[in-house]
mmCIF file of C-alpha atoms and ligand atoms in Angstrom:
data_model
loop_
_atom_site.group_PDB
_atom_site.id
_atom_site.type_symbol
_atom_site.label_atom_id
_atom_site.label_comp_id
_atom_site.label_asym_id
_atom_site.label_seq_id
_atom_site.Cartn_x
_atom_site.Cartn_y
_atom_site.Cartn_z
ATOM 1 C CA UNK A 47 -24.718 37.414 37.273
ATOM 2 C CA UNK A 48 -25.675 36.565 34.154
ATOM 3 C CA UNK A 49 -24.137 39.849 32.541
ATOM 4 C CA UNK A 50 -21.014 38.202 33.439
ATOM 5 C CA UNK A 51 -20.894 34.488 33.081
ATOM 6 C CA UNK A 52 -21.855 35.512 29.076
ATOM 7 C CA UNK A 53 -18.836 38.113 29.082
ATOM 8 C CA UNK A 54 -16.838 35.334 30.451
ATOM 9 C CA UNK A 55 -18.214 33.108 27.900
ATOM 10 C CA UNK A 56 -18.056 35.140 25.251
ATOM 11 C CA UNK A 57 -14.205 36.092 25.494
ATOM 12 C CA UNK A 58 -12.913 32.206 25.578
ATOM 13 C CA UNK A 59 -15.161 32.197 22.865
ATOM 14 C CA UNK A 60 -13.540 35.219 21.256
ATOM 15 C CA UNK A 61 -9.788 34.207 22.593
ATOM 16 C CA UNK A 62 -9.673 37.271 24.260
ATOM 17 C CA UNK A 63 -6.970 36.521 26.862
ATOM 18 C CA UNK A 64 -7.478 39.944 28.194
ATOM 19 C CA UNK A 65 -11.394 40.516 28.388
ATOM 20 C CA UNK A 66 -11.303 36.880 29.881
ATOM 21 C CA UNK A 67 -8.922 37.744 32.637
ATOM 22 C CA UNK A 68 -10.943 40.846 33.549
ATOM 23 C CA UNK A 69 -14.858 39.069 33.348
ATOM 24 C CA UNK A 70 -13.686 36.170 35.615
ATOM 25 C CA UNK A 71 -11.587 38.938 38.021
ATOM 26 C CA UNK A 72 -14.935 40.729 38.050
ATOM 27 C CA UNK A 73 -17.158 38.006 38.779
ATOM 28 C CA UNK A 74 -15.182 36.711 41.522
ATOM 29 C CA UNK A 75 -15.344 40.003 42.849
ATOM 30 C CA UNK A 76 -19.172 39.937 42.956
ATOM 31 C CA UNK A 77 -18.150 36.384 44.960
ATOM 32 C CA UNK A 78 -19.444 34.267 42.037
ATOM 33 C CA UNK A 79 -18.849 30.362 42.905
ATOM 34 C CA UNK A 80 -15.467 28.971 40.970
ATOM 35 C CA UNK A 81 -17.791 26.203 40.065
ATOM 36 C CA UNK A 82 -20.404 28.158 38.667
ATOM 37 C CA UNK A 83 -17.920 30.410 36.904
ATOM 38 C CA UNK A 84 -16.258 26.914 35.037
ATOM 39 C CA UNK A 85 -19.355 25.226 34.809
ATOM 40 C CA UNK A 86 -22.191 27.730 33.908
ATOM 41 C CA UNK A 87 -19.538 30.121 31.326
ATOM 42 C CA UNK A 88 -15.938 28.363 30.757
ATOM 43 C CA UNK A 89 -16.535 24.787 29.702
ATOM 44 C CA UNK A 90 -19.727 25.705 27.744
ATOM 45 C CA UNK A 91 -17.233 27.908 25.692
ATOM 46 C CA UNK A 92 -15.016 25.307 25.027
ATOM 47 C CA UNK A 93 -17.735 23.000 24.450
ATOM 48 C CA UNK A 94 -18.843 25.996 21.831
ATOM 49 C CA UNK A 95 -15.526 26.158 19.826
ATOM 50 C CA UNK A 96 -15.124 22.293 19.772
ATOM 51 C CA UNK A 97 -19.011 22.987 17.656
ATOM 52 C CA UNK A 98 -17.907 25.701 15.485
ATOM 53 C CA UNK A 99 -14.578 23.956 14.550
ATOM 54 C CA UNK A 100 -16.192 20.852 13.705
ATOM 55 C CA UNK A 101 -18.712 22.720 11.444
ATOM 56 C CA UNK A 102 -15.818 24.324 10.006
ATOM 57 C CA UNK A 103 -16.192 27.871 11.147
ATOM 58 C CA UNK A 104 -12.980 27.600 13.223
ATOM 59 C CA UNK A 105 -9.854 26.369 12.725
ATOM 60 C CA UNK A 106 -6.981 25.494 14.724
ATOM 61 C CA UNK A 107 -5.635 29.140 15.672
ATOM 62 C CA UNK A 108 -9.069 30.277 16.686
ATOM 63 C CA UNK A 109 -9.178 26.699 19.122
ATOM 64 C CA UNK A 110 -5.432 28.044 20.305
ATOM 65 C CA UNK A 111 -6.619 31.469 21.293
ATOM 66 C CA UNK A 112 -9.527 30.254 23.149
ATOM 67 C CA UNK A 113 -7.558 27.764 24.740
ATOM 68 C CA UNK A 114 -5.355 30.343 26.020
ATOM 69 C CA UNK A 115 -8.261 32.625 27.103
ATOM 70 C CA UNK A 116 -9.923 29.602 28.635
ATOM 71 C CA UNK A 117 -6.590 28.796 30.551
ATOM 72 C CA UNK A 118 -5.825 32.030 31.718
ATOM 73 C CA UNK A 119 -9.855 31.996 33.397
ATOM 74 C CA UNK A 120 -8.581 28.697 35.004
ATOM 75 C CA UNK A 121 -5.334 30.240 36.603
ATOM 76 C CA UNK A 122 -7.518 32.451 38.465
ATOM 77 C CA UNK A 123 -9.555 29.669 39.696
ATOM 78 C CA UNK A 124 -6.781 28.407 40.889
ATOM 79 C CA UNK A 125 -6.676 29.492 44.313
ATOM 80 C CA UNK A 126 -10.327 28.795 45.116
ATOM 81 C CA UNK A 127 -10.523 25.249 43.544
ATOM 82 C CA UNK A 128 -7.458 24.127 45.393
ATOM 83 C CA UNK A 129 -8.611 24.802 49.259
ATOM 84 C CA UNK A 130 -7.062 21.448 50.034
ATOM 85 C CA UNK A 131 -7.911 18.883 52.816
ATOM 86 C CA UNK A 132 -5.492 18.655 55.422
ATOM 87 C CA UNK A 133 -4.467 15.488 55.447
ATOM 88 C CA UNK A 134 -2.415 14.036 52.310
ATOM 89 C CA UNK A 135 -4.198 12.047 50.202
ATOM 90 C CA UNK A 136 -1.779 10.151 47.925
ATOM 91 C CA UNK A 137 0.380 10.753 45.516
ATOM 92 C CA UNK A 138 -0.776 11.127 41.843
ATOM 93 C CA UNK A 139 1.449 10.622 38.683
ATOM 94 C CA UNK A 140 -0.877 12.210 35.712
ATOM 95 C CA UNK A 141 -0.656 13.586 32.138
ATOM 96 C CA UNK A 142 -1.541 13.617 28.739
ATOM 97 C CA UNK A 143 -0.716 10.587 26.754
ATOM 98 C CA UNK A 144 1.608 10.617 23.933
ATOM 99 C CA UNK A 145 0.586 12.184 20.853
ATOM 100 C CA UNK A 146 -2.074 14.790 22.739
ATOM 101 C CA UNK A 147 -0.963 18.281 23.127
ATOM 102 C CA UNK A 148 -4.815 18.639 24.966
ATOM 103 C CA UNK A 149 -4.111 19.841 28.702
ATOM 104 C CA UNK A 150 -7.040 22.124 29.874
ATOM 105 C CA UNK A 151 -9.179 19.027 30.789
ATOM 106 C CA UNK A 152 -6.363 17.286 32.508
ATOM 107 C CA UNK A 153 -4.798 20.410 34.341
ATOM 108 C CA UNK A 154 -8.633 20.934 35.554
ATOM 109 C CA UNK A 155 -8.204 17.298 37.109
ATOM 110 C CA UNK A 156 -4.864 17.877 38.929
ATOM 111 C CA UNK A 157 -6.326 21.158 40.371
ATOM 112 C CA UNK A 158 -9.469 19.468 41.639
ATOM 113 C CA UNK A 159 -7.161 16.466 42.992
ATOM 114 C CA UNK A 160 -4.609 19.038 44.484
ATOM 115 C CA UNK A 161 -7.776 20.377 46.076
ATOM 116 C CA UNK A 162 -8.722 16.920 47.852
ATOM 117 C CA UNK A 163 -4.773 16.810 49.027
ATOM 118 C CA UNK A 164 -3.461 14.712 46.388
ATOM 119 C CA UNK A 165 0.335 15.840 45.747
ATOM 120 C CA UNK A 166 0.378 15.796 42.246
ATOM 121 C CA UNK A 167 3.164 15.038 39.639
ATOM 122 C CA UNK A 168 2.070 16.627 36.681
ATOM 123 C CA UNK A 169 4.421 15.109 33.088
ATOM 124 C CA UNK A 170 2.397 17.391 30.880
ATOM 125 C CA UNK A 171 1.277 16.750 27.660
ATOM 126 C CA UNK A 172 2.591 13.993 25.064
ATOM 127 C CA UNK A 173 3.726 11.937 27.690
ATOM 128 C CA UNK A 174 5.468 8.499 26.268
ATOM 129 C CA UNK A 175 4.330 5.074 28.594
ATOM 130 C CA UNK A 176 8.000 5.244 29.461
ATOM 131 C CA UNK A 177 8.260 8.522 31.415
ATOM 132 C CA UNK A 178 5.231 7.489 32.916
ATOM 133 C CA UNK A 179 6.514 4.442 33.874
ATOM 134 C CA UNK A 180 9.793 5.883 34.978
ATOM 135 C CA UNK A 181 7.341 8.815 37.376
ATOM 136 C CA UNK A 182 5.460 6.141 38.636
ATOM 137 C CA UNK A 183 8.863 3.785 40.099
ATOM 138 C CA UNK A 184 10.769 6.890 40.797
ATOM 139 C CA UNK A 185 7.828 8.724 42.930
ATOM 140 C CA UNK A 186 5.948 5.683 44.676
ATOM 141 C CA UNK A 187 2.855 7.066 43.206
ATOM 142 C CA UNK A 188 -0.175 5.158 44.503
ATOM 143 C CA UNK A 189 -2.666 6.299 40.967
ATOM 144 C CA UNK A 190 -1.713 6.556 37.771
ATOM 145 C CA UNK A 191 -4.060 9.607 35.699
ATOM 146 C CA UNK A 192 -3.852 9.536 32.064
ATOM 147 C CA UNK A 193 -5.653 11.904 29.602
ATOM 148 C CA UNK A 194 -6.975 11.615 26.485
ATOM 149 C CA UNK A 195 -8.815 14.107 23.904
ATOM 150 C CA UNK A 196 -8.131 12.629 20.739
ATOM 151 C CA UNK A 197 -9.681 9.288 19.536
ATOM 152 C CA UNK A 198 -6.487 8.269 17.554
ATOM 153 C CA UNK A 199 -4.439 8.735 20.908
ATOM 154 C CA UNK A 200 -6.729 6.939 23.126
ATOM 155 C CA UNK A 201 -4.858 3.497 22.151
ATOM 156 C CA UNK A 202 -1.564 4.818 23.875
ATOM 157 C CA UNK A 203 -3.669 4.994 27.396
ATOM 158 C CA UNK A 204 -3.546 0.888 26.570
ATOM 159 C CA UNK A 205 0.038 1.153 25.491
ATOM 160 C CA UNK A 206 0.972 2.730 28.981
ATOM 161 C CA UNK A 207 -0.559 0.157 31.119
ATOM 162 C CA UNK A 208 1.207 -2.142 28.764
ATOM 163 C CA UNK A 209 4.514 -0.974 29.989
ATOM 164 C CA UNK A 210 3.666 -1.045 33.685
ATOM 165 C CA UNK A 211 2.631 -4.082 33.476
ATOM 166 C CA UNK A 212 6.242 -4.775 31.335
ATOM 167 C CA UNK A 213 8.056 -3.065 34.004
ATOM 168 C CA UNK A 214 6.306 -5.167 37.181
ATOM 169 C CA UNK A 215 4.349 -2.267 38.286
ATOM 170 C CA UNK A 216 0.625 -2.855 37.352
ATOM 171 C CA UNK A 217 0.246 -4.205 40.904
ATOM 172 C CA UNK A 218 1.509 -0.987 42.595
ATOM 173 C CA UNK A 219 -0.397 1.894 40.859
ATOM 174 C CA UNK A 220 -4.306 2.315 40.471
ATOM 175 C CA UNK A 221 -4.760 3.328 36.717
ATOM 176 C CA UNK A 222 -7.851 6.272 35.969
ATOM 177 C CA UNK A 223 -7.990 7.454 32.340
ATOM 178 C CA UNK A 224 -10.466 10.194 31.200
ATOM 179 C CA UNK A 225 -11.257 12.804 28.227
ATOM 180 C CA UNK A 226 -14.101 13.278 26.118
ATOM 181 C CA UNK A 227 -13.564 10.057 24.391
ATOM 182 C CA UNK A 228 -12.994 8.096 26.624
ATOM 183 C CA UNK A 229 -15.841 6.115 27.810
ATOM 184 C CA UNK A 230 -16.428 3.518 31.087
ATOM 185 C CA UNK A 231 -16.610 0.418 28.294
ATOM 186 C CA UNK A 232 -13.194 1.461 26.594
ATOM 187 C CA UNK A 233 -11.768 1.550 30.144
ATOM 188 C CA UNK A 234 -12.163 -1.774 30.927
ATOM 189 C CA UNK A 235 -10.821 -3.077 27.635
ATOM 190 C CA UNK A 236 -7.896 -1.762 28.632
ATOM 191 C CA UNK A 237 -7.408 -2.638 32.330
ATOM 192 C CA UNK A 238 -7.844 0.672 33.818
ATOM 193 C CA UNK A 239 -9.068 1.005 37.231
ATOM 194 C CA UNK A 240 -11.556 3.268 36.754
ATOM 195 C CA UNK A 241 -12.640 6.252 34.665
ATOM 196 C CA UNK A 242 -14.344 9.604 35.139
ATOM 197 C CA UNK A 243 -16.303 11.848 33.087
ATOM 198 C CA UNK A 244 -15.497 14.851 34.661
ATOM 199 C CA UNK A 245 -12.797 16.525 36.893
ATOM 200 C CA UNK A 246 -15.456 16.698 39.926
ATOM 201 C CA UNK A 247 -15.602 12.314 39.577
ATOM 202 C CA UNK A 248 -12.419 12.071 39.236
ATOM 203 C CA UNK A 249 -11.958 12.949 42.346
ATOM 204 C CA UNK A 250 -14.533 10.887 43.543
ATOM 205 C CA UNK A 251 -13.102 8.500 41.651
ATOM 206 C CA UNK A 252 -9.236 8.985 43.247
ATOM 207 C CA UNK A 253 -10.313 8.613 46.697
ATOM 208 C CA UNK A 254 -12.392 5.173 46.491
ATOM 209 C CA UNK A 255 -9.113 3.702 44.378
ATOM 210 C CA UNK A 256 -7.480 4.736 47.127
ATOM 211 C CA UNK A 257 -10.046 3.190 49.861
ATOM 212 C CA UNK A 258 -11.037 6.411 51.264
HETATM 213 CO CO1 B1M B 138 -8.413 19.947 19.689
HETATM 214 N N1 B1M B 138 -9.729 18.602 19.205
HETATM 215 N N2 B1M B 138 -7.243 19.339 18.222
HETATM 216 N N3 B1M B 138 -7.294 21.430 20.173
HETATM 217 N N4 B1M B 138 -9.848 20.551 20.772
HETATM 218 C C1 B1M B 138 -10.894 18.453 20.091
HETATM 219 C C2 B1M B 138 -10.609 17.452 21.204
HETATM 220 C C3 B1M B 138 -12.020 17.957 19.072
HETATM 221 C C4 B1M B 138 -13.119 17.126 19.744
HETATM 222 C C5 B1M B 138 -12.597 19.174 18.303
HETATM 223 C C6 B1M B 138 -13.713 18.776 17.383
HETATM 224 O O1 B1M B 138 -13.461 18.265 16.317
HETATM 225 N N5 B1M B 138 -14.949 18.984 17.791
HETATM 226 C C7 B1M B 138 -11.145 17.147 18.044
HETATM 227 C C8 B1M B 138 -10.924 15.663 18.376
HETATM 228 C C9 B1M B 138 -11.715 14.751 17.467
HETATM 229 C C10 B1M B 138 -11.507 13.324 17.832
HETATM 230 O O2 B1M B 138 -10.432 12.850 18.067
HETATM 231 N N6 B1M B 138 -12.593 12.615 17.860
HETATM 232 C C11 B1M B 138 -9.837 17.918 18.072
HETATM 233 C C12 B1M B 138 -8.864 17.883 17.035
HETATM 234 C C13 B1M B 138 -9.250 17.135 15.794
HETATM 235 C C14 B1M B 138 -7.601 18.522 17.149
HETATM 236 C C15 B1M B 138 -6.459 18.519 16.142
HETATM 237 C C16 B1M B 138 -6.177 17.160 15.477
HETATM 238 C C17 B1M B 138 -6.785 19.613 15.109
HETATM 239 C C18 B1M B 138 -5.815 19.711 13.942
HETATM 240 O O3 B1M B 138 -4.648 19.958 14.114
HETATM 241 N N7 B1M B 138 -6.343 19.501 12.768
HETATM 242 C C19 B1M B 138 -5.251 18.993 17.003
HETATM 243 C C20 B1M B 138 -4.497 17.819 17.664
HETATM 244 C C21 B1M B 138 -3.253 18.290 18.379
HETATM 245 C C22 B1M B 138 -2.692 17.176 19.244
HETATM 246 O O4 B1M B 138 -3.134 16.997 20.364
HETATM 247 N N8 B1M B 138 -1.753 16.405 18.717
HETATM 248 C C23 B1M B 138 -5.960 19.794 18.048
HETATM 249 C C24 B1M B 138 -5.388 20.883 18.710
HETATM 250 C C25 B1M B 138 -6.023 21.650 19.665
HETATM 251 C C26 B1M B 138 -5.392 22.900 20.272
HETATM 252 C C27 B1M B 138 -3.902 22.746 20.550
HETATM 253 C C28 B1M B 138 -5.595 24.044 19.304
HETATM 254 C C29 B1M B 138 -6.321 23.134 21.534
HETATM 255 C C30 B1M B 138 -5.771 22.502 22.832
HETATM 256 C C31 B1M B 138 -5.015 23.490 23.706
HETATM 257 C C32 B1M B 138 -4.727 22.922 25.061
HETATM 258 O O5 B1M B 138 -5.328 21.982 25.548
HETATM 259 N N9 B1M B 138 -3.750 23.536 25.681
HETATM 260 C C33 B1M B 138 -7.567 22.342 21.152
HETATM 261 C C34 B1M B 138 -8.832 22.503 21.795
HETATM 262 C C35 B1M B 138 -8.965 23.677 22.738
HETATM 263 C C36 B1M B 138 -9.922 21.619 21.584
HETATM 264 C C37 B1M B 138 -11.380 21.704 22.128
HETATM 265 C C38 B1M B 138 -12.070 22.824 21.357
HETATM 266 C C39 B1M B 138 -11.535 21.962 23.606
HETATM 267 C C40 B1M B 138 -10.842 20.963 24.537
HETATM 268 C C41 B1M B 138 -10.947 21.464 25.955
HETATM 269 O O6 B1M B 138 -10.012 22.057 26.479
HETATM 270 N N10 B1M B 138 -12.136 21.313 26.568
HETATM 271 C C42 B1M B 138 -11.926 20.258 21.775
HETATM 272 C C43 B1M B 138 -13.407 20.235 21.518
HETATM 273 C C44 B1M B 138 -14.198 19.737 22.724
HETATM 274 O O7 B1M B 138 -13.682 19.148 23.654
HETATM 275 N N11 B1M B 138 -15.489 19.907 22.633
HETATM 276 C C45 B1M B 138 -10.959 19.789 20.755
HETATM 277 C C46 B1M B 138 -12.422 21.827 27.927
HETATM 278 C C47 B1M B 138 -11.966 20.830 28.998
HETATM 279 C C48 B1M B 138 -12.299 21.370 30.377
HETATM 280 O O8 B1M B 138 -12.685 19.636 28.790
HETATM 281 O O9 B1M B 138 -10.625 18.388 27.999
HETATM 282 O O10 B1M B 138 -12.943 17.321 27.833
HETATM 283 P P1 B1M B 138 -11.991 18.216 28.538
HETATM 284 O O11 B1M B 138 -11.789 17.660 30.033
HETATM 285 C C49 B1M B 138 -12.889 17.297 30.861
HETATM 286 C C50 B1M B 138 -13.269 15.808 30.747
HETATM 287 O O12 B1M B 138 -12.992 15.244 29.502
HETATM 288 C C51 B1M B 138 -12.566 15.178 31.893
HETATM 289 O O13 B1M B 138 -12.543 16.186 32.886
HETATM 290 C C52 B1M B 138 -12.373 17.462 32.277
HETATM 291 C C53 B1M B 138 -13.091 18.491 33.086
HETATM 292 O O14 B1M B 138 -14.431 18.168 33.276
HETATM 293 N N12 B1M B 138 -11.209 14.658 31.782
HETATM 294 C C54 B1M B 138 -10.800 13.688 32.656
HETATM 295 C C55 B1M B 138 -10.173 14.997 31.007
HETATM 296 N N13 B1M B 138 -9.098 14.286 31.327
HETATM 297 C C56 B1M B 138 -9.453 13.470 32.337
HETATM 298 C C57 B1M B 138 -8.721 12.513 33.063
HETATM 299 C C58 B1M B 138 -9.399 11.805 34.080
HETATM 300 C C59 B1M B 138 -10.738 12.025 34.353
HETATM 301 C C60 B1M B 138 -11.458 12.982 33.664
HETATM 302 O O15 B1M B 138 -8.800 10.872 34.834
HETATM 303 C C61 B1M B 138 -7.429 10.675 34.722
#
């Protein structure tokens, strides 16, 4: 087992789309736990390049490759971290705020809400307040999930709740925000609901906005 979670980890590592398709095929062969697979090899190798880039050893085209590795692990993941509930949930509007192209984090989310039943209306990344705000009146959503990576983008999370409120629909939607800068304190400054460290909380997190 642990021959394979460090192949695993070492392709994302290496942004070797290939070797990481075939270590995470392999180790959920040998009925490896999705969990343990993302949480014991995948996000450790992200964690890893986010390290060496900041020390300068990487640059952005080595972050690209792994991200691609690391997202081509997930889509095999898929199918075992989405065993959803039954019963619908609610209905999520969620995305990357404008200015972040960073979707592995928030795509991790939507799988893990998918998973609980949540139908999920993904925008993608670099997501202006207005398209949110358009998702949210258009779809009825009951939660609002906006991600962040990047500290200078984190101030559009604020700028999105801004225009709900500007559009009279702060009282209709639940607000979570999340991403590795984002912290509980920062949160409330900005009238979110609630915030979640990881994927696994934010679900945790979805349900009690929700009142389950
Ligand atoms: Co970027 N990048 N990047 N990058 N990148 C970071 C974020 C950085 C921390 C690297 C570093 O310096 N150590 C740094 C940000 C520094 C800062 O702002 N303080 C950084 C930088 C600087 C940049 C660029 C500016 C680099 C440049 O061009 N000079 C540039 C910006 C582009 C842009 O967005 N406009 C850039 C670009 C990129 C790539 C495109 C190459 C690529 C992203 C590809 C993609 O996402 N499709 C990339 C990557 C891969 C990273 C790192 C290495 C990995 C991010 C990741 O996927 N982590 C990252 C370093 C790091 O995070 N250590 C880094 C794995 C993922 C599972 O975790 O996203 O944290 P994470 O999600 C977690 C939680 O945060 C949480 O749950 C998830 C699962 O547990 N969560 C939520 C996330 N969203 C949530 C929402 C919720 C609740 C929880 O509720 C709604």
């Amino acid at each position: 087992m642990e021959d394979l979670l460090s192949s695993i980890y070492q392709a994302i590592l290496e942004g070797d789309q290939a070797a990481a398709r075939a270590a995470v095929q392999r180790a959920l062969e040998e009925n490896l736990e999705a969990e343990t697979i993302l949480k014991q090899a995948m996000m450790p190798a992200m964690q890893e390049v986010g390290r060496l880039f900041e020390e300068g050893e990487y640059f952005v085209p080595e972050m690209l490759v792994a991200a691609r590795a690391m997202q081509t692990g997930l889509s095999l993941l898929k199918p075992k971290l989405v065993q959803a509930d039954v019963a619908p949930a609610g209905k999520v509007v969620a995305g990357t705020v404008k200015g972040d192209l960073h979707d592995i984090g928030k795509n991790l989310v939507c799988m893990m809400l998918e998973g609980a039943a949540f139908e999920i209306i993904d925008l993608g990344t670099d997501v202006p307040p207005e398209r949110f705000v358009e998702a949210v009146q258009t779809s009825g959503a009951q939660l609002l999930a906006l991600s962040a990576l990047l500290t200078t983008t984190m101030p559009n999370m604020k700028q999105t709740i801004e225009a709900l409120q500007q559009a009279g629909l702060r009282q209709q939607v639940k607000v979570m925000v999340g991403g590795a800068p984002v912290t509980e304190t920062f949160a409330r400054q900005i009238g979110a609901d609630g915030y979640a460290p990881d994927a696994s909380r934010a679900v945790a997190l979805a349900k009690s906005l929700m009142g389950m």
